PDB file of N, CA, C and O in Angstrom, chain B, residues numbered from 101:
ATOM      1  N   LEU B 101      46.488 107.551  74.800  1.00  0.00           N
ATOM      2  CA  LEU B 101      47.883 107.889  74.919  1.00  0.00           C
ATOM      3  C   LEU B 101      48.744 106.722  74.462  1.00  0.00           C
ATOM      4  O   LEU B 101      48.426 105.556  74.697  1.00  0.00           O
ATOM      5  N   LEU B 102      49.823 107.062  73.816  1.00  0.00           N
ATOM      6  CA  LEU B 102      50.782 106.052  73.414  1.00  0.00           C
ATOM      7  C   LEU B 102      51.704 105.715  74.586  1.00  0.00           C
ATOM      8  O   LEU B 102      52.097 106.608  75.337  1.00  0.00           O
ATOM      9  N   PRO B 103      52.050 104.443  74.749  1.00  0.00           N
ATOM     10  CA  PRO B 103      52.965 104.096  75.844  1.00  0.00           C
ATOM     11  C   PRO B 103      54.345 104.697  75.606  1.00  0.00           C
ATOM     12  O   PRO B 103      54.855 104.710  74.486  1.00  0.00           O
ATOM     13  N   GLN B 104      54.920 105.181  76.668  1.00  0.00           N
ATOM     14  CA  GLN B 104      56.257 105.758  76.600  1.00  0.00           C
ATOM     15  C   GLN B 104      57.289 104.639  76.671  1.00  0.00           C
ATOM     16  O   GLN B 104      57.103 103.679  77.419  1.00  0.00           O
ATOM     17  N   PRO B 105      58.377 104.747  75.903  1.00  0.00           N
ATOM     18  CA  PRO B 105      59.413 103.729  76.045  1.00  0.00           C
ATOM     19  C   PRO B 105      60.030 103.809  77.441  1.00  0.00           C
ATOM     20  O   PRO B 105      60.172 104.889  78.015  1.00  0.00           O
ATOM     21  N   CYS B 106      60.378 102.691  77.950  1.00  0.00           N
ATOM     22  CA  CYS B 106      61.007 102.670  79.262  1.00  0.00           C
ATOM     23  C   CYS B 106      62.099 101.626  79.314  1.00  0.00           C
ATOM     24  O   CYS B 106      62.153 100.709  78.495  1.00  0.00           O
ATOM     25  N   VAL B 107      62.956 101.784  80.282  1.00  0.00           N
ATOM     26  CA  VAL B 107      64.028 100.840  80.495  1.00  0.00           C
ATOM     27  C   VAL B 107      63.860 100.276  81.885  1.00  0.00           C
ATOM     28  O   VAL B 107      63.697 101.023  82.849  1.00  0.00           O
ATOM     29  N   LEU B 108      63.898  98.962  81.995  1.00  0.00           N
ATOM     30  CA  LEU B 108      63.803  98.317  83.273  1.00  0.00           C
ATOM     31  C   LEU B 108      65.191  97.869  83.683  1.00  0.00           C
ATOM     32  O   LEU B 108      65.871  97.161  82.940  1.00  0.00           O
ATOM     33  N   VAL B 109      65.609  98.285  84.865  1.00  0.00           N
ATOM     34  CA  VAL B 109      66.934  97.911  85.363  1.00  0.00           C
ATOM     35  C   VAL B 109      66.755  97.135  86.640  1.00  0.00           C
ATOM     36  O   VAL B 109      66.047  97.570  87.548  1.00  0.00           O
ATOM     37  N   SER B 110      67.386  95.998  86.713  1.00  0.00           N
ATOM     38  CA  SER B 110      67.332  95.177  87.916  1.00  0.00           C
ATOM     39  C   SER B 110      68.718  95.132  88.508  1.00  0.00           C
ATOM     40  O   SER B 110      69.679  94.769  87.830  1.00  0.00           O
ATOM     41  N   LEU B 111      68.826  95.499  89.776  1.00  0.00           N
ATOM     42  CA  LEU B 111      70.111  95.486  90.435  1.00  0.00           C
ATOM     43  C   LEU B 111      70.186  94.288  91.374  1.00  0.00           C
ATOM     44  O   LEU B 111      69.297  94.069  92.196  1.00  0.00           O
ATOM     45  N   ALA B 112      71.227  93.541  91.242  1.00  0.00           N
ATOM     46  CA  ALA B 112      71.455  92.396  92.100  1.00  0.00           C
ATOM     47  C   ALA B 112      72.903  92.406  92.549  1.00  0.00           C
ATOM     48  O   ALA B 112      73.783  92.770  91.769  1.00  0.00           O
ATOM     49  N   PRO B 113      73.166  92.024  93.760  1.00  0.00           N
ATOM     50  CA  PRO B 113      74.583  92.039  94.189  1.00  0.00           C
ATOM     51  C   PRO B 113      75.393  91.005  93.409  1.00  0.00           C
ATOM     52  O   PRO B 113      74.922  89.907  93.113  1.00  0.00           O
ATOM     53  N   VAL B 114      76.603  91.387  93.095  1.00  0.00           N
ATOM     54  CA  VAL B 114      77.523  90.485  92.426  1.00  0.00           C
ATOM     55  C   VAL B 114      78.173  89.631  93.500  1.00  0.00           C
ATOM     56  O   VAL B 114      78.569  90.137  94.550  1.00  0.00           O
ATOM     57  N   ASP B 115      78.279  88.363  93.241  1.00  0.00           N
ATOM     58  CA  ASP B 115      78.851  87.468  94.237  1.00  0.00           C
ATOM     59  C   ASP B 115      80.358  87.427  94.080  1.00  0.00           C
ATOM     60  O   ASP B 115      80.948  86.373  93.843  1.00  0.00           O
ATOM     61  N   ALA B 116      80.976  88.610  94.217  1.00  0.00           N
ATOM     62  CA  ALA B 116      82.428  88.687  94.134  1.00  0.00           C
ATOM     63  C   ALA B 116      82.951  89.136  95.488  1.00  0.00           C
ATOM     64  O   ALA B 116      82.306  89.901  96.205  1.00  0.00           O
ATOM     65  N   ARG B 117      84.125  88.645  95.815  1.00  0.00           N
ATOM     66  CA  ARG B 117      84.716  89.028  97.093  1.00  0.00           C
ATOM     67  C   ARG B 117      86.223  89.011  96.930  1.00  0.00           C
ATOM     68  O   ARG B 117      86.768  88.405  96.007  1.00  0.00           O
ATOM     69  N   THR B 118      86.864  89.680  97.833  1.00  0.00           N
ATOM     70  CA  THR B 118      88.319  89.638  97.840  1.00  0.00           C
ATOM     71  C   THR B 118      88.750  88.482  98.697  1.00  0.00           C
ATOM     72  O   THR B 118      88.217  88.271  99.787  1.00  0.00           O
ATOM     73  N   LEU B 119      89.701  87.739  98.215  1.00  0.00           N
ATOM     74  CA  LEU B 119      90.197  86.607  98.989  1.00  0.00           C
ATOM     75  C   LEU B 119      90.752  87.076 100.321  1.00  0.00           C
ATOM     76  O   LEU B 119      91.399  88.121 100.401  1.00  0.00           O
ATOM     77  N   SER B 120      90.499  86.309 101.355  1.00  0.00           N
ATOM     78  CA  SER B 120      91.102  86.620 102.650  1.00  0.00           C
ATOM     79  C   SER B 120      92.579  86.291 102.575  1.00  0.00           C
ATOM     80  O   SER B 120      93.031  85.606 101.658  1.00  0.00           O
ATOM     81  N   ALA B 121      93.328  86.789 103.555  1.00  0.00           N
ATOM     82  CA  ALA B 121      94.753  86.537 103.599  1.00  0.00           C
ATOM     83  C   ALA B 121      95.022  85.028 103.646  1.00  0.00           C
ATOM     84  O   ALA B 121      95.883  84.522 102.925  1.00  0.00           O
ATOM     85  N   ALA B 122      94.282  84.321 104.497  1.00  0.00           N
ATOM     86  CA  ALA B 122      94.511  82.875 104.637  1.00  0.00           C
ATOM     87  C   ALA B 122      94.189  82.144 103.323  1.00  0.00           C
ATOM     88  O   ALA B 122      94.924  81.243 102.918  1.00  0.00           O
ATOM     89  N   GLU B 123      93.108  82.527 102.672  1.00  0.00           N
ATOM     90  CA  GLU B 123      92.739  81.877 101.398  1.00  0.00           C
ATOM     91  C   GLU B 123      93.797  82.129 100.340  1.00  0.00           C
ATOM     92  O   GLU B 123      94.218  81.209  99.639  1.00  0.00           O
ATOM     93  N   ALA B 124      94.224  83.376 100.228  1.00  0.00           N
ATOM     94  CA  ALA B 124      95.219  83.737  99.211  1.00  0.00           C
ATOM     95  C   ALA B 124      96.549  83.043  99.499  1.00  0.00           C
ATOM     96  O   ALA B 124      97.207  82.560  98.577  1.00  0.00           O
ATOM     97  N   GLN B 125      96.946  82.990 100.755  1.00  0.00           N
ATOM     98  CA  GLN B 125      98.206  82.333 101.101  1.00  0.00           C
ATOM     99  C   GLN B 125      98.129  80.841 100.778  1.00  0.00           C
ATOM    100  O   GLN B 125      99.087  80.260 100.267  1.00  0.00           O
ATOM    101  N   ARG B 126      97.019  80.245 101.069  1.00  0.00           N
ATOM    102  CA  ARG B 126      96.861  78.800 100.801  1.00  0.00           C
ATOM    103  C   ARG B 126      96.775  78.543  99.298  1.00  0.00           C
ATOM    104  O   ARG B 126      97.465  77.670  98.774  1.00  0.00           O
ATOM    105  N   ARG B 127      95.937  79.296  98.615  1.00  0.00           N
ATOM    106  CA  ARG B 127      95.713  79.056  97.187  1.00  0.00           C
ATOM    107  C   ARG B 127      96.953  79.318  96.327  1.00  0.00           C
ATOM    108  O   ARG B 127      97.251  78.565  95.400  1.00  0.00           O
ATOM    109  N   TYR B 128      97.665  80.394  96.649  1.00  0.00           N
ATOM    110  CA  TYR B 128      98.813  80.787  95.815  1.00  0.00           C
ATOM    111  C   TYR B 128     100.153  80.536  96.479  1.00  0.00           C
ATOM    112  O   TYR B 128     101.194  80.912  95.941  1.00  0.00           O
ATOM    113  N   ARG B 129     100.136  79.892  97.666  1.00  0.00           N
ATOM    114  CA  ARG B 129     101.357  79.581  98.418  1.00  0.00           C
ATOM    115  C   ARG B 129     102.198  80.841  98.688  1.00  0.00           C
ATOM    116  O   ARG B 129     103.417  80.853  98.516  1.00  0.00           O
ATOM    117  N   LEU B 130     101.506  81.878  99.110  1.00  0.00           N
ATOM    118  CA  LEU B 130     102.179  83.140  99.456  1.00  0.00           C
ATOM    119  C   LEU B 130     102.626  83.090 100.919  1.00  0.00           C
ATOM    120  O   LEU B 130     101.938  82.546 101.782  1.00  0.00           O
ATOM    121  N   THR B 131     103.801  83.674 101.169  1.00  0.00           N
ATOM    122  CA  THR B 131     104.218  83.875 102.551  1.00  0.00           C
ATOM    123  C   THR B 131     103.424  85.053 103.121  1.00  0.00           C
ATOM    124  O   THR B 131     102.735  85.762 102.387  1.00  0.00           O
ATOM    125  N   VAL B 132     103.529  85.247 104.416  1.00  0.00           N
ATOM    126  CA  VAL B 132     102.817  86.384 105.032  1.00  0.00           C
ATOM    127  C   VAL B 132     103.303  87.684 104.409  1.00  0.00           C
ATOM    128  O   VAL B 132     102.493  88.560 104.106  1.00  0.00           O
ATOM    129  N   ARG B 133     104.610  87.826 104.212  1.00  0.00           N
ATOM    130  CA  ARG B 133     105.159  89.040 103.632  1.00  0.00           C
ATOM    131  C   ARG B 133     104.699  89.218 102.174  1.00  0.00           C
ATOM    132  O   ARG B 133     104.371  90.328 101.756  1.00  0.00           O
ATOM    133  N   GLU B 134     104.678  88.134 101.417  1.00  0.00           N
ATOM    134  CA  GLU B 134     104.200  88.211 100.042  1.00  0.00           C
ATOM    135  C   GLU B 134     102.729  88.648  99.998  1.00  0.00           C
ATOM    136  O   GLU B 134     102.335  89.421  99.125  1.00  0.00           O
ATOM    137  N   TRP B 135     101.933  88.156 100.930  1.00  0.00           N
ATOM    138  CA  TRP B 135     100.533  88.587 101.010  1.00  0.00           C
ATOM    139  C   TRP B 135     100.459  90.096 101.289  1.00  0.00           C
ATOM    140  O   TRP B 135      99.661  90.805 100.676  1.00  0.00           O
ATOM    141  N   GLU B 136     101.283  90.572 102.204  1.00  0.00           N
ATOM    142  CA  GLU B 136     101.300  92.008 102.515  1.00  0.00           C
ATOM    143  C   GLU B 136     101.675  92.806 101.263  1.00  0.00           C
ATOM    144  O   GLU B 136     101.059  93.831 100.972  1.00  0.00           O
ATOM    145  N   VAL B 137     102.667  92.343 100.536  1.00  0.00           N
ATOM    146  CA  VAL B 137     103.077  93.025  99.312  1.00  0.00           C
ATOM    147  C   VAL B 137     101.971  92.957  98.262  1.00  0.00           C
ATOM    148  O   VAL B 137     101.686  93.954  97.599  1.00  0.00           O
ATOM    149  N   ALA B 138     101.345  91.786  98.106  1.00  0.00           N
ATOM    150  CA  ALA B 138     100.257  91.643  97.141  1.00  0.00           C
ATOM    151  C   ALA B 138      99.118  92.605  97.449  1.00  0.00           C
ATOM    152  O   ALA B 138      98.529  93.195  96.544  1.00  0.00           O
ATOM    153  N   SER B 139      98.812  92.759  98.742  1.00  0.00           N
ATOM    154  CA  SER B 139      97.754  93.679  99.137  1.00  0.00           C
ATOM    155  C   SER B 139      98.106  95.115  98.788  1.00  0.00           C
ATOM    156  O   SER B 139      97.260  95.892  98.346  1.00  0.00           O
ATOM    157  N   CYS B 140      99.356  95.448  98.994  1.00  0.00           N
ATOM    158  CA  CYS B 140      99.825  96.799  98.650  1.00  0.00           C
ATOM    159  C   CYS B 140      99.750  97.021  97.143  1.00  0.00           C
ATOM    160  O   CYS B 140      99.290  98.071  96.693  1.00  0.00           O
ATOM    161  N   ILE B 141     100.191  96.058  96.377  1.00  0.00           N
ATOM    162  CA  ILE B 141     100.139  96.147  94.915  1.00  0.00           C
ATOM    163  C   ILE B 141      98.691  96.315  94.470  1.00  0.00           C
ATOM    164  O   ILE B 141      98.403  97.142  93.605  1.00  0.00           O
ATOM    165  N   ALA B 142      97.788  95.551  95.044  1.00  0.00           N
ATOM    166  CA  ALA B 142      96.362  95.625  94.686  1.00  0.00           C
ATOM    167  C   ALA B 142      95.779  97.000  94.967  1.00  0.00           C
ATOM    168  O   ALA B 142      94.832  97.424  94.305  1.00  0.00           O
ATOM    169  N   ARG B 143      96.350  97.708  95.963  1.00  0.00           N
ATOM    170  CA  ARG B 143      95.908  99.050  96.280  1.00  0.00           C
ATOM    171  C   ARG B 143      96.605 100.102  95.415  1.00  0.00           C
ATOM    172  O   ARG B 143      96.398 101.300  95.612  1.00  0.00           O
ATOM    173  N   GLY B 144      97.424  99.668  94.466  1.00  0.00           N
ATOM    174  CA  GLY B 144      98.067 100.588  93.545  1.00  0.00           C
ATOM    175  C   GLY B 144      99.379 101.164  94.015  1.00  0.00           C
ATOM    176  O   GLY B 144      99.865 102.141  93.445  1.00  0.00           O
ATOM    177  N   MET B 145      99.960 100.583  95.039  1.00  0.00           N
ATOM    178  CA  MET B 145     101.220 101.097  95.564  1.00  0.00           C
ATOM    179  C   MET B 145     102.384 100.636  94.683  1.00  0.00           C
ATOM    180  O   MET B 145     102.371  99.539  94.125  1.00  0.00           O
ATOM    181  N   ARG B 146     103.390 101.509  94.576  1.00  0.00           N
ATOM    182  CA  ARG B 146     104.618 101.188  93.840  1.00  0.00           C
ATOM    183  C   ARG B 146     105.633 100.604  94.814  1.00  0.00           C
ATOM    184  O   ARG B 146     105.431 100.652  96.028  1.00  0.00           O
ATOM    185  N   ASN B 147     106.708 100.060  94.294  1.00  0.00           N
ATOM    186  CA  ASN B 147     107.686  99.417  95.162  1.00  0.00           C
ATOM    187  C   ASN B 147     108.256 100.359  96.227  1.00  0.00           C
ATOM    188  O   ASN B 147     108.449  99.948  97.371  1.00  0.00           O
ATOM    189  N   ASP B 148     108.525 101.607  95.865  1.00  0.00           N
ATOM    190  CA  ASP B 148     109.034 102.553  96.862  1.00  0.00           C
ATOM    191  C   ASP B 148     108.019 102.757  97.981  1.00  0.00           C
ATOM    192  O   ASP B 148     108.385 102.826  99.155  1.00  0.00           O
ATOM    193  N   ASP B 149     106.752 102.852  97.614  1.00  0.00           N
ATOM    194  CA  ASP B 149     105.681 103.031  98.632  1.00  0.00           C
ATOM    195  C   ASP B 149     105.569 101.796  99.510  1.00  0.00           C
ATOM    196  O   ASP B 149     105.406 101.896 100.726  1.00  0.00           O
ATOM    197  N   ILE B 150     105.658 100.631  98.882  1.00  0.00           N
ATOM    198  CA  ILE B 150     105.586  99.365  99.618  1.00  0.00           C
ATOM    199  C   ILE B 150     106.743  99.279 100.594  1.00  0.00           C
ATOM    200  O   ILE B 150     106.552  98.902 101.751  1.00  0.00           O
ATOM    201  N   ALA B 151     107.941  99.625 100.143  1.00  0.00           N
ATOM    202  CA  ALA B 151     109.112  99.561 100.993  1.00  0.00           C
ATOM    203  C   ALA B 151     108.937 100.454 102.228  1.00  0.00           C
ATOM    204  O   ALA B 151     109.254 100.036 103.342  1.00  0.00           O
ATOM    205  N   ARG B 152     108.438 101.666 102.039  1.00  0.00           N
ATOM    206  CA  ARG B 152     108.198 102.572 103.178  1.00  0.00           C
ATOM    207  C   ARG B 152     107.126 102.028 104.098  1.00  0.00           C
ATOM    208  O   ARG B 152     107.281 102.057 105.318  1.00  0.00           O
ATOM    209  N   ALA B 153     106.033 101.531 103.524  1.00  0.00           N
ATOM    210  CA  ALA B 153     104.911 101.057 104.341  1.00  0.00           C
ATOM    211  C   ALA B 153     105.306  99.819 105.154  1.00  0.00           C
ATOM    212  O   ALA B 153     104.861  99.670 106.292  1.00  0.00           O
ATOM    213  N   LEU B 154     106.119  98.947 104.601  1.00  0.00           N
ATOM    214  CA  LEU B 154     106.481  97.689 105.275  1.00  0.00           C
ATOM    215  C   LEU B 154     107.847  97.758 105.934  1.00  0.00           C
ATOM    216  O   LEU B 154     108.318  96.772 106.502  1.00  0.00           O
ATOM    217  N   THR B 155     108.478  98.909 105.861  1.00  0.00           N
ATOM    218  CA  THR B 155     109.795  99.121 106.462  1.00  0.00           C
ATOM    219  C   THR B 155     110.818  98.111 105.947  1.00  0.00           C
ATOM    220  O   THR B 155     111.509  97.443 106.716  1.00  0.00           O
ATOM    221  N   ILE B 156     110.889  98.024 104.607  1.00  0.00           N
ATOM    222  CA  ILE B 156     111.858  97.145 103.956  1.00  0.00           C
ATOM    223  C   ILE B 156     112.557  97.965 102.885  1.00  0.00           C
ATOM    224  O   ILE B 156     112.127  99.070 102.553  1.00  0.00           O
ATOM    225  N   ARG B 157     113.636  97.416 102.348  1.00  0.00           N
ATOM    226  CA  ARG B 157     114.381  98.114 101.295  1.00  0.00           C
ATOM    227  C   ARG B 157     113.614  98.020  99.979  1.00  0.00           C
ATOM    228  O   ARG B 157     112.908  97.039  99.749  1.00  0.00           O
ATOM    229  N   PRO B 158     113.745  99.042  99.097  1.00  0.00           N
ATOM    230  CA  PRO B 158     113.076  98.981  97.804  1.00  0.00           C
ATOM    231  C   PRO B 158     113.444  97.742  96.999  1.00  0.00           C
ATOM    232  O   PRO B 158     112.593  97.173  96.316  1.00  0.00           O
ATOM    233  N   ALA B 159     114.700  97.322  97.071  1.00  0.00           N
ATOM    234  CA  ALA B 159     115.100  96.109  96.345  1.00  0.00           C
ATOM    235  C   ALA B 159     114.385  94.879  96.883  1.00  0.00           C
ATOM    236  O   ALA B 159     114.051  93.968  96.125  1.00  0.00           O
ATOM    237  N   THR B 160     114.151  94.851  98.190  1.00  0.00           N
ATOM    238  CA  THR B 160     113.418  93.739  98.781  1.00  0.00           C
ATOM    239  C   THR B 160     111.957  93.773  98.337  1.00  0.00           C
ATOM    240  O   THR B 160     111.368  92.731  98.047  1.00  0.00           O
ATOM    241  N   ALA B 161     111.380  94.960  98.284  1.00  0.00           N
ATOM    242  CA  ALA B 161     110.009  95.111  97.797  1.00  0.00           C
ATOM    243  C   ALA B 161     109.910  94.637  96.347  1.00  0.00           C
ATOM    244  O   ALA B 161     108.940  93.982  95.967  1.00  0.00           O
ATOM    245  N   ARG B 162     110.912  94.969  95.546  1.00  0.00           N
ATOM    246  CA  ARG B 162     110.917  94.550  94.153  1.00  0.00           C
ATOM    247  C   ARG B 162     110.970  93.029  94.039  1.00  0.00           C
ATOM    248  O   ARG B 162     110.235  92.436  93.248  1.00  0.00           O
ATOM    249  N   ARG B 163     111.850  92.389  94.838  1.00  0.00           N
ATOM    250  CA  ARG B 163     111.932  90.911  94.801  1.00  0.00           C
ATOM    251  C   ARG B 163     110.620  90.268  95.234  1.00  0.00           C
ATOM    252  O   ARG B 163     110.171  89.294  94.630  1.00  0.00           O
ATOM    253  N   HIS B 164     110.002  90.817  96.291  1.00  0.00           N
ATOM    254  CA  HIS B 164     108.710  90.256  96.723  1.00  0.00           C
ATOM    255  C   HIS B 164     107.665  90.445  95.615  1.00  0.00           C
ATOM    256  O   HIS B 164     106.857  89.553  95.358  1.00  0.00           O
ATOM    257  N   THR B 165     107.689  91.595  94.974  1.00  0.00           N
ATOM    258  CA  THR B 165     106.732  91.878  93.887  1.00  0.00           C
ATOM    259  C   THR B 165     106.888  90.861  92.758  1.00  0.00           C
ATOM    260  O   THR B 165     105.900  90.351  92.231  1.00  0.00           O
ATOM    261  N   GLU B 166     108.137  90.570  92.393  1.00  0.00           N
ATOM    262  CA  GLU B 166     108.404  89.596  91.342  1.00  0.00           C
ATOM    263  C   GLU B 166     107.856  88.214  91.727  1.00  0.00           C
ATOM    264  O   GLU B 166     107.257  87.523  90.903  1.00  0.00           O
ATOM    265  N   LYS B 167     108.071  87.826  92.988  1.00  0.00           N
ATOM    266  CA  LYS B 167     107.582  86.526  93.448  1.00  0.00           C
ATOM    267  C   LYS B 167     106.059  86.495  93.474  1.00  0.00           C
ATOM    268  O   LYS B 167     105.458  85.485  93.109  1.00  0.00           O
ATOM    269  N   VAL B 168     105.431  87.580  93.897  1.00  0.00           N
ATOM    270  CA  VAL B 168     103.953  87.654  93.931  1.00  0.00           C
ATOM    271  C   VAL B 168     103.398  87.493  92.515  1.00  0.00           C
ATOM    272  O   VAL B 168     102.464  86.722  92.295  1.00  0.00           O
ATOM    273  N   LEU B 169     103.978  88.225  91.553  1.00  0.00           N
ATOM    274  CA  LEU B 169     103.464  88.126  90.169  1.00  0.00           C
ATOM    275  C   LEU B 169     103.619  86.686  89.671  1.00  0.00           C
ATOM    276  O   LEU B 169     102.716  86.163  89.019  1.00  0.00           O
ATOM    277  N   ALA B 170     104.738  86.047  89.965  1.00  0.00           N
ATOM    278  CA  ALA B 170     104.959  84.697  89.502  1.00  0.00           C
ATOM    279  C   ALA B 170     103.971  83.730  90.158  1.00  0.00           C
ATOM    280  O   ALA B 170     103.374  82.894  89.480  1.00  0.00           O
ATOM    281  N   LYS B 171     103.800  83.846  91.485  1.00  0.00           N
ATOM    282  CA  LYS B 171     102.912  82.917  92.190  1.00  0.00           C
ATOM    283  C   LYS B 171     101.459  83.107  91.815  1.00  0.00           C
ATOM    284  O   LYS B 171     100.694  82.143  91.794  1.00  0.00           O
ATOM    285  N   LEU B 172     101.063  84.345  91.514  1.00  0.00           N
ATOM    286  CA  LEU B 172      99.666  84.592  91.109  1.00  0.00           C
ATOM    287  C   LEU B 172      99.473  84.268  89.619  1.00  0.00           C
ATOM    288  O   LEU B 172      98.340  84.197  89.143  1.00  0.00           O
ATOM    289  N   GLY B 173     100.567  84.076  88.892  1.00  0.00           N
ATOM    290  CA  GLY B 173     100.474  83.746  87.476  1.00  0.00           C
ATOM    291  C   GLY B 173      99.999  84.898  86.618  1.00  0.00           C
ATOM    292  O   GLY B 173      99.269  84.709  85.646  1.00  0.00           O
ATOM    293  N   VAL B 174     100.431  86.122  86.998  1.00  0.00           N
ATOM    294  CA  VAL B 174     100.052  87.293  86.234  1.00  0.00           C
ATOM    295  C   VAL B 174     101.311  87.997  85.718  1.00  0.00           C
ATOM    296  O   VAL B 174     102.403  87.818  86.258  1.00  0.00           O
ATOM    297  N   ALA B 175     101.138  88.794  84.670  1.00  0.00           N
ATOM    298  CA  ALA B 175     102.286  89.451  84.064  1.00  0.00           C
ATOM    299  C   ALA B 175     102.401  90.919  84.441  1.00  0.00           C
ATOM    300  O   ALA B 175     103.411  91.556  84.141  1.00  0.00           O
ATOM    301  N   SER B 176     101.384  91.466  85.095  1.00  0.00           N
ATOM    302  CA  SER B 176     101.422  92.889  85.414  1.00  0.00           C
ATOM    303  C   SER B 176     100.924  93.143  86.809  1.00  0.00           C
ATOM    304  O   SER B 176     100.205  92.329  87.388  1.00  0.00           O
ATOM    305  N   ARG B 177     101.317  94.291  87.350  1.00  0.00           N
ATOM    306  CA  ARG B 177     100.880  94.713  88.677  1.00  0.00           C
ATOM    307  C   ARG B 177      99.367  94.929  88.664  1.00  0.00           C
ATOM    308  O   ARG B 177      98.685  94.632  89.645  1.00  0.00           O
ATOM    309  N   ALA B 178      98.850  95.446  87.555  1.00  0.00           N
ATOM    310  CA  ALA B 178      97.427  95.738  87.458  1.00  0.00           C
ATOM    311  C   ALA B 178      96.588  94.472  87.589  1.00  0.00           C
ATOM    312  O   ALA B 178      95.449  94.534  88.052  1.00  0.00           O
ATOM    313  N   ALA B 179      97.126  93.339  87.193  1.00  0.00           N
ATOM    314  CA  ALA B 179      96.369  92.082  87.250  1.00  0.00           C
ATOM    315  C   ALA B 179      96.323  91.498  88.654  1.00  0.00           C
ATOM    316  O   ALA B 179      95.538  90.584  88.911  1.00  0.00           O
ATOM    317  N   VAL B 180      97.148  92.006  89.572  1.00  0.00           N
ATOM    318  CA  VAL B 180      97.158  91.449  90.912  1.00  0.00           C
ATOM    319  C   VAL B 180      95.818  91.656  91.592  1.00  0.00           C
ATOM    320  O   VAL B 180      95.282  90.720  92.186  1.00  0.00           O
ATOM    321  N   ALA B 181      95.264  92.864  91.520  1.00  0.00           N
ATOM    322  CA  ALA B 181      93.975  93.160  92.151  1.00  0.00           C
ATOM    323  C   ALA B 181      92.879  92.260  91.587  1.00  0.00           C
ATOM    324  O   ALA B 181      92.034  91.755  92.326  1.00  0.00           O
ATOM    325  N   SER B 182      92.904  92.066  90.276  1.00  0.00           N
ATOM    326  CA  SER B 182      91.885  91.196  89.629  1.00  0.00           C
ATOM    327  C   SER B 182      92.009  89.763  90.143  1.00  0.00           C
ATOM    328  O   SER B 182      91.003  89.097  90.388  1.00  0.00           O
ATOM    329  N   ARG B 183      93.229  89.299  90.304  1.00  0.00           N
ATOM    330  CA  ARG B 183      93.447  87.917  90.739  1.00  0.00           C
ATOM    331  C   ARG B 183      92.982  87.741  92.179  1.00  0.00           C
ATOM    332  O   ARG B 183      92.440  86.698  92.544  1.00  0.00           O
ATOM    333  N   LEU B 184      93.202  88.781  92.999  1.00  0.00           N
ATOM    334  CA  LEU B 184      92.811  88.666  94.416  1.00  0.00           C
ATOM    335  C   LEU B 184      91.298  88.864  94.617  1.00  0.00           C
ATOM    336  O   LEU B 184      90.739  88.419  95.620  1.00  0.00           O
ATOM    337  N   ALA B 185      90.652  89.522  93.672  1.00  0.00           N
ATOM    338  CA  ALA B 185      89.203  89.729  93.772  1.00  0.00           C
ATOM    339  C   ALA B 185      88.529  88.747  92.796  1.00  0.00           C
ATOM    340  O   ALA B 185      88.262  89.088  91.644  1.00  0.00           O
ATOM    341  N   GLU B 186      88.271  87.567  93.262  1.00  0.00           N
ATOM    342  CA  GLU B 186      87.694  86.514  92.423  1.00  0.00           C
ATOM    343  C   GLU B 186      86.255  86.244  92.838  1.00  0.00           C
ATOM    344  O   GLU B 186      85.832  86.589  93.942  1.00  0.00           O
ATOM    345  N   ALA B 187      85.532  85.636  91.955  1.00  0.00           N
ATOM    346  CA  ALA B 187      84.144  85.262  92.268  1.00  0.00           C
ATOM    347  C   ALA B 187      84.116  84.319  93.445  1.00  0.00           C
ATOM    348  O   ALA B 187      84.948  83.418  93.556  1.00  0.00           O
ATOM    349  N   GLY B 188      83.167  84.525  94.312  1.00  0.00           N
ATOM    350  CA  GLY B 188      83.078  83.735  95.534  1.00  0.00           C
ATOM    351  C   GLY B 188      82.373  82.448  95.362  1.00  0.00           C
ATOM    352  O   GLY B 188      82.232  81.688  96.321  1.00  0.00           O
TER     353      GLY B 188
END
C-alpha cells in the first residue's frame, strides 16, 4: 500500500492575555473612567452605548474615547481591543 498524505497539526496555547485594569491604567496612564471606556470600546460598544452603560452623557463618552485613543497610541476604535490584548 502507498502511504496516504497526512497533515500533522499541533495545538499549543498562545501566551496572550488581556491586560488587567491595573496594568492598563499603569502602562497607559488611564484613569479609572478611561479604563471603563476602553473596556467598552474593546467590546465593540459605540459612544451612545457607552454613555448609557456608564450613565454619562454621549459627549462625555466621546471625550473619554478620544483620550483613550490618544493614550493607547491608536488611530481607530478597532485597534483598542488589539492594544489591550497583548502578549503576556
